[in-house]
Short mmCIF file of C-alpha atoms and ligand atoms in Angstrom, two decimals:
data_model
loop_
_atom_site.label_atom_id
_atom_site.label_comp_id
_atom_site.label_asym_id
_atom_site.label_seq_id
_atom_site.Cartn_x
_atom_site.Cartn_y
_atom_site.Cartn_z
CA MET A 1 -3.34 16.66 27.19
CA SER A 2 -1.37 15.48 24.29
CA SER A 3 -2.91 12.35 22.60
CA LEU A 4 -0.56 8.97 22.68
CA ILE A 5 -1.37 8.43 18.99
CA THR A 6 -0.50 11.52 17.14
CA LEU A 7 1.28 12.19 13.81
CA GLU A 8 1.49 16.13 14.66
CA GLY A 9 4.80 17.39 13.02
CA LYS A 10 5.20 14.37 10.78
CA LYS A 11 5.53 14.48 7.18
CA GLY A 12 4.33 11.50 5.13
CA LEU A 13 4.32 10.24 1.30
CA VAL A 14 1.22 8.34 0.21
CA VAL A 15 1.33 6.47 -3.09
CA GLY A 16 -1.70 4.83 -4.41
CA ILE A 17 -4.61 6.87 -4.37
CA ALA A 18 -6.95 6.49 -7.43
CA ASN A 19 -10.16 7.51 -5.92
CA ARG A 20 -12.15 7.84 -2.57
CA HIS A 21 -12.53 4.04 -2.37
CA SER A 22 -8.73 3.44 -2.71
CA ILE A 23 -7.02 2.15 0.61
CA ALA A 24 -4.40 4.59 0.25
CA TYR A 25 -7.33 7.35 0.65
CA GLY A 26 -8.40 5.69 3.92
CA CYS A 27 -5.00 5.96 5.15
CA ALA A 28 -4.24 9.35 4.04
CA ALA A 29 -7.51 10.50 5.74
CA ALA A 30 -6.46 8.97 9.05
CA PHE A 31 -2.78 10.39 8.74
CA LYS A 32 -4.29 13.88 8.10
CA ALA A 33 -6.73 13.58 11.17
CA LEU A 34 -3.88 12.72 13.23
CA GLY A 35 -2.11 15.96 12.16
CA ALA A 36 0.29 14.89 9.59
CA GLU A 37 1.29 16.94 6.48
CA LEU A 38 0.88 14.75 3.40
CA ALA A 39 2.69 14.43 -0.10
CA ILE A 40 0.45 12.75 -2.60
CA THR A 41 0.76 11.14 -5.81
CA TYR A 42 -1.36 10.18 -8.85
CA LEU A 43 -0.66 7.91 -11.52
CA ASN A 44 -1.12 10.15 -14.72
CA GLU A 45 -3.02 12.69 -16.35
CA LYS A 46 -6.05 10.47 -16.55
CA ALA A 47 -5.98 9.92 -12.76
CA GLU A 48 -5.24 13.53 -12.02
CA PRO A 49 -8.80 14.98 -11.92
CA HIS A 50 -9.88 12.20 -9.61
CA VAL A 51 -6.91 12.50 -7.16
CA LEU A 52 -6.39 16.44 -7.23
CA PRO A 53 -9.74 17.25 -5.26
CA LEU A 54 -8.90 14.38 -2.57
CA ALA A 55 -5.28 15.91 -2.11
CA ASP A 56 -6.98 19.21 -1.87
CA SER A 57 -9.27 18.15 0.71
CA LEU A 58 -6.22 16.55 2.73
CA GLY A 59 -4.34 19.75 2.51
CA ALA A 60 -1.32 18.02 0.67
CA SER A 61 1.39 20.34 0.39
CA ILE A 62 3.07 18.28 -2.43
CA VAL A 63 1.01 16.61 -5.34
CA LEU A 64 2.94 15.12 -8.00
CA PRO A 65 2.55 12.35 -10.67
CA CYS A 66 4.00 9.15 -10.10
CA ASP A 67 4.04 6.11 -12.50
CA VAL A 68 6.59 3.88 -10.97
CA ARG A 69 7.35 2.31 -14.46
CA GLU A 70 8.50 5.79 -15.71
CA PRO A 71 12.05 6.32 -15.26
CA GLY A 72 12.69 9.45 -12.93
CA GLN A 73 9.15 10.06 -11.74
CA LEU A 74 9.68 8.39 -8.35
CA GLU A 75 13.20 10.05 -7.92
CA ALA A 76 11.30 13.45 -8.69
CA VAL A 77 8.77 12.85 -5.86
CA PHE A 78 11.78 12.28 -3.49
CA GLU A 79 13.69 15.12 -4.77
CA ALA A 80 10.61 17.41 -4.19
CA ILE A 81 10.23 16.19 -0.90
CA LYS A 82 13.74 16.82 -0.04
CA THR A 83 13.60 20.50 -1.41
CA SER A 84 10.36 21.35 0.39
CA TRP A 85 10.62 19.38 3.68
CA GLY A 86 14.26 18.25 3.90
CA ARG A 87 13.18 15.17 5.54
CA LEU A 88 10.29 12.28 5.54
CA ASP A 89 8.64 10.55 8.46
CA PHE A 90 6.89 7.89 6.96
CA VAL A 91 5.79 6.37 3.46
CA LEU A 92 2.54 4.42 2.56
CA HIS A 93 3.08 2.11 -0.61
CA SER A 94 -0.34 1.03 -1.70
CA ILE A 95 0.06 0.15 -5.51
CA ALA A 96 -0.32 -3.13 -7.39
CA PHE A 97 -0.98 -4.12 -10.93
CA ALA A 98 -0.89 -7.34 -13.23
CA PRO A 99 -2.09 -7.44 -16.85
CA LYS A 100 -5.57 -8.89 -16.87
CA GLU A 101 -4.76 -11.89 -19.02
CA ASP A 102 -2.06 -13.09 -16.56
CA LEU A 103 -4.16 -11.99 -13.44
CA HIS A 104 -7.14 -14.18 -14.82
CA ALA A 105 -4.87 -17.15 -15.93
CA ARG A 106 -3.58 -20.07 -13.77
CA VAL A 107 -0.29 -19.24 -12.07
CA VAL A 108 1.02 -22.08 -14.39
CA ASP A 109 0.20 -20.26 -17.27
CA CYS A 110 1.14 -16.73 -16.47
CA SER A 111 3.56 -15.06 -18.88
CA ARG A 112 7.13 -14.00 -18.01
CA ASP A 113 6.43 -10.49 -19.00
CA GLY A 114 3.30 -10.35 -17.03
CA PHE A 115 5.01 -11.68 -14.05
CA MET A 116 7.80 -9.34 -14.32
CA LEU A 117 5.58 -6.34 -14.66
CA ALA A 118 3.47 -7.36 -11.68
CA MET A 119 6.53 -7.86 -9.64
CA ASP A 120 8.18 -4.54 -10.73
CA ILE A 121 4.91 -2.27 -10.03
CA SER A 122 3.67 -4.18 -6.80
CA CYS A 123 6.94 -5.35 -5.27
CA HIS A 124 10.25 -3.84 -6.43
CA SER A 125 8.80 -0.28 -6.32
CA PHE A 126 8.53 -0.62 -2.65
CA ILE A 127 12.34 -1.50 -2.31
CA ARG A 128 12.94 1.56 -4.65
CA MET A 129 10.87 3.67 -2.23
CA ALA A 130 12.68 2.48 0.81
CA ARG A 131 16.05 3.25 -0.74
CA LEU A 132 14.92 6.82 -1.80
CA ALA A 133 13.37 7.38 1.80
CA GLU A 134 16.42 6.15 3.69
CA PRO A 135 18.59 9.38 3.45
CA LEU A 136 15.49 11.42 4.31
CA MET A 137 14.37 9.63 7.36
CA THR A 138 17.02 11.17 9.34
CA HIS A 139 15.13 10.84 12.77
CA GLY A 140 13.85 7.21 11.96
CA GLY A 141 10.55 6.73 10.13
CA CYS A 142 8.06 4.16 9.04
CA LEU A 143 7.59 2.40 5.63
CA GLN A 144 4.24 0.68 4.92
CA THR A 145 3.14 -1.49 2.05
CA VAL A 146 -0.27 -3.50 1.59
CA SER A 147 -0.39 -7.17 0.83
CA PHE A 148 -3.09 -9.77 1.08
CA TYR A 149 -3.53 -13.24 2.79
CA GLY A 150 -3.56 -14.80 -0.81
CA SER A 151 0.41 -14.44 -0.34
CA GLU A 152 0.31 -17.40 2.04
CA LYS A 153 -2.65 -19.46 1.27
CA VAL A 154 -4.22 -20.30 -2.06
CA VAL A 155 -7.06 -17.85 -2.58
CA GLU A 156 -9.20 -19.04 -5.45
CA HIS A 157 -8.76 -16.51 -8.35
CA TYR A 158 -5.90 -14.35 -6.79
CA ASN A 159 -3.56 -16.16 -8.97
CA LEU A 160 -0.34 -14.43 -9.88
CA MET A 161 -0.83 -11.71 -7.25
CA GLY A 162 -0.01 -14.69 -4.60
CA PRO A 163 3.46 -15.18 -5.28
CA VAL A 164 4.06 -11.26 -6.07
CA LYS A 165 2.52 -10.31 -2.35
CA ALA A 166 4.62 -13.14 -1.04
CA ALA A 167 7.65 -11.67 -2.27
CA LEU A 168 6.49 -8.08 -0.89
CA GLU A 169 6.02 -9.69 2.46
CA SER A 170 9.51 -11.14 2.49
CA ALA A 171 11.03 -7.94 1.09
CA THR A 172 9.41 -6.26 3.87
CA ARG A 173 11.22 -8.28 6.49
CA TYR A 174 14.55 -7.93 4.96
CA LEU A 175 14.08 -4.02 4.61
CA ALA A 176 12.82 -4.03 8.42
CA ALA A 177 16.13 -5.98 9.45
CA GLU A 178 18.36 -3.67 7.38
CA LEU A 179 16.88 -0.35 8.20
CA GLY A 180 15.91 -1.15 11.85
CA PRO A 181 19.28 -0.01 13.22
CA LYS A 182 18.41 3.56 11.83
CA GLY A 183 15.04 3.62 13.41
CA ILE A 184 13.12 2.88 10.19
CA ARG A 185 10.28 0.54 10.66
CA VAL A 186 8.93 -1.48 7.73
CA HIS A 187 5.48 -3.17 7.88
CA ALA A 188 2.98 -4.87 5.64
CA LEU A 189 -0.58 -4.44 6.11
CA SER A 190 -2.84 -7.16 5.06
CA PRO A 191 -6.49 -5.94 4.78
CA GLY A 192 -9.47 -8.39 4.08
CA PRO A 193 -11.09 -7.73 0.66
CA LEU A 194 -12.48 -4.26 0.01
CA LYS A 195 -14.28 -2.92 -2.99
CA THR A 196 -11.92 -0.81 -4.82
CA ARG A 197 -10.66 -0.80 -8.29
CA ALA A 198 -7.65 -2.89 -7.80
CA GLY A 199 -10.02 -5.50 -6.23
CA SER A 200 -12.67 -5.52 -9.00
CA GLY A 201 -9.80 -6.57 -11.26
CA ILE A 202 -9.64 -10.03 -9.63
CA ASP A 203 -12.04 -12.58 -11.29
CA ARG A 204 -15.10 -13.29 -9.13
CA PHE A 205 -14.19 -10.91 -6.68
CA ASP A 206 -17.66 -10.57 -5.25
CA THR A 207 -17.66 -14.14 -4.16
CA LEU A 208 -14.44 -13.36 -2.13
CA LEU A 209 -15.97 -10.34 -0.52
CA GLN A 210 -19.19 -12.45 0.35
CA ARG A 211 -17.23 -15.19 1.77
CA ALA A 212 -15.18 -12.88 3.81
CA ALA A 213 -18.12 -11.13 5.19
CA GLU A 214 -19.87 -14.46 5.98
CA ARG A 215 -16.66 -16.22 7.44
CA ALA A 216 -14.83 -13.39 9.55
CA PRO A 217 -15.04 -13.64 13.06
CA SER A 218 -15.92 -10.17 13.15
CA ASP A 219 -18.98 -10.96 10.94
CA LYS A 220 -18.32 -7.97 8.45
CA LEU A 221 -16.03 -6.82 6.07
CA VAL A 222 -13.33 -4.21 6.95
CA THR A 223 -13.59 -0.65 5.68
CA ILE A 224 -10.78 1.73 4.24
CA GLU A 225 -11.19 3.67 7.58
CA ASP A 226 -10.33 0.43 9.55
CA VAL A 227 -7.24 0.04 7.69
CA GLY A 228 -6.37 3.83 7.85
CA ALA A 229 -6.60 3.76 11.69
CA CYS A 230 -4.26 0.87 11.77
CA SER A 231 -1.93 2.39 9.47
CA ALA A 232 -2.05 5.67 11.30
CA PHE A 233 -1.02 3.90 14.46
CA LEU A 234 1.72 2.33 12.90
CA ALA A 235 3.23 5.47 11.55
CA SER A 236 2.88 6.91 15.04
CA ASP A 237 5.73 6.90 17.66
CA ALA A 238 3.20 5.01 19.79
CA ALA A 239 4.08 1.78 17.70
CA LYS A 240 7.96 2.65 17.64
CA ALA A 241 8.75 -0.82 19.16
CA LEU A 242 7.00 -2.50 16.36
CA ASN A 243 9.07 -3.48 13.13
CA GLY A 244 8.68 -6.07 10.38
CA SER A 245 4.86 -6.82 11.12
CA LEU A 246 2.44 -8.28 8.99
CA ALA A 247 -0.68 -6.67 10.26
CA PHE A 248 -3.85 -8.55 9.37
CA ILE A 249 -6.71 -6.13 9.26
CA ASP A 250 -9.28 -8.60 8.24
CA GLY A 251 -11.66 -9.11 11.47
CA GLY A 252 -9.77 -12.34 12.20
CA TYR A 253 -10.48 -14.03 8.84
CA HIS A 254 -6.72 -15.22 8.63
CA ILE A 255 -7.03 -17.18 11.81
CA LEU A 256 -9.66 -19.72 10.37
CA ALA A 257 -8.86 -23.17 8.94
P1 NAD D 1 -7.04 1.06 -5.83
O1 NAD D 1 -7.28 0.52 -7.58
O2 NAD D 1 -7.65 2.18 -5.27
O3 NAD D 1 -5.21 1.38 -5.81
C1 NAD D 1 -4.40 0.79 -6.63
C2 NAD D 1 -3.39 1.91 -6.96
O4 NAD D 1 -2.27 1.33 -7.72
C3 NAD D 1 -4.06 2.97 -7.91
O5 NAD D 1 -3.81 4.20 -7.17
C4 NAD D 1 -3.00 3.07 -9.20
O6 NAD D 1 -3.00 4.29 -9.72
C5 NAD D 1 -1.83 2.39 -8.40
N1 NAD D 1 -0.84 2.06 -9.48
C6 NAD D 1 -1.07 0.75 -10.12
N2 NAD D 1 -0.15 0.88 -11.36
C7 NAD D 1 0.73 1.92 -10.82
C8 NAD D 1 2.06 2.31 -11.29
N3 NAD D 1 2.75 1.85 -12.41
N4 NAD D 1 2.64 3.41 -10.67
C9 NAD D 1 2.17 4.08 -9.55
N5 NAD D 1 0.94 3.54 -9.04
C10 NAD D 1 0.39 2.62 -9.68
O7 NAD D 1 -7.11 -0.29 -5.16
P2 NAD D 1 -6.66 -0.68 -3.71
O8 NAD D 1 -7.40 -1.93 -3.44
O9 NAD D 1 -6.80 0.52 -2.78
O10 NAD D 1 -5.20 -1.10 -3.86
C11 NAD D 1 -4.15 -0.61 -2.95
C12 NAD D 1 -3.16 -1.90 -2.61
O11 NAD D 1 -3.93 -2.73 -1.63
C13 NAD D 1 -2.79 -2.86 -3.54
O12 NAD D 1 -1.22 -3.29 -3.32
C14 NAD D 1 -3.66 -3.99 -3.53
O13 NAD D 1 -3.14 -5.23 -3.91
C15 NAD D 1 -3.82 -3.92 -1.81
N6 NAD D 1 -5.05 -4.82 -1.46
C16 NAD D 1 -6.07 -4.67 -1.84
C17 NAD D 1 -7.05 -5.47 -1.25
C18 NAD D 1 -8.55 -5.22 -1.78
O14 NAD D 1 -9.53 -6.00 -1.43
N7 NAD D 1 -8.75 -4.09 -2.34
C19 NAD D 1 -7.03 -6.38 -0.30
C20 NAD D 1 -5.73 -6.37 0.23
C21 NAD D 1 -4.63 -5.70 -0.45
#
């Protein structure tokens, strides 16, 4: 009997694996487990040795470098997908960056350059990915990005990333409305705090983890496997009636006053 939730026959691009703790890795593992064929990127030469063994274990058929700041690199990834696959079914954008001095400063004090760089890597790159994916999603598709609750509430020490994630969530809704008629669905995942490299860049991140573990109605932190399962469901045809969602994967933390 065929499973209701499957990614058999689907081809997906995963951007954002740095190591086995990355949210993108948890998602990629779930995509693979449900039968998808994957294209995986790594940031640069320094990241390559950490990502290649993971891409191997996921049986990725396309593995390429992609620093979204580098002109042409993102385009080259989509060109390779077009040449090898001729189409694309889903994309996971799981990347973010802000310069440390701006991330650790009050929003009032963040620099113009730091703000623009954080917006470019963490938000506008998702719009660029959507634009490049659109012509390849000939039978519809699903685009997903990863946000955080600090977009809508002031979370101590989340600082500059708050307004950046707010822009990302808003962009998600506009992309969902614009691409919906083509059967392309666009979602933002909003996981609770997870111990990853990007997470540890946030000042006093351990306090954030501890508070989430203590206060979430589920009584525990979420895992990258939890995020992967939800992401894989959203990428599947079982979720074809969902579009423009902000999916809180946080054990219910966001409902608390
Ligand atoms: P991570 O450090 O494993 O992943 C961050 C990724 O961003 C890395 O793979 C890194 O290479 C990539 N990246 C940074 N600059 C880039 C650039 N210029 N071009 C291409 N890639 C670039 O950490 P993570 O926690 O898995 O982060 C993934 C996403 O999840 C981020 O958007 C983050 O804001 C979001 N998020 C994280 C948490 C958490 O608590 N860890 C919670 C909610 C949302």
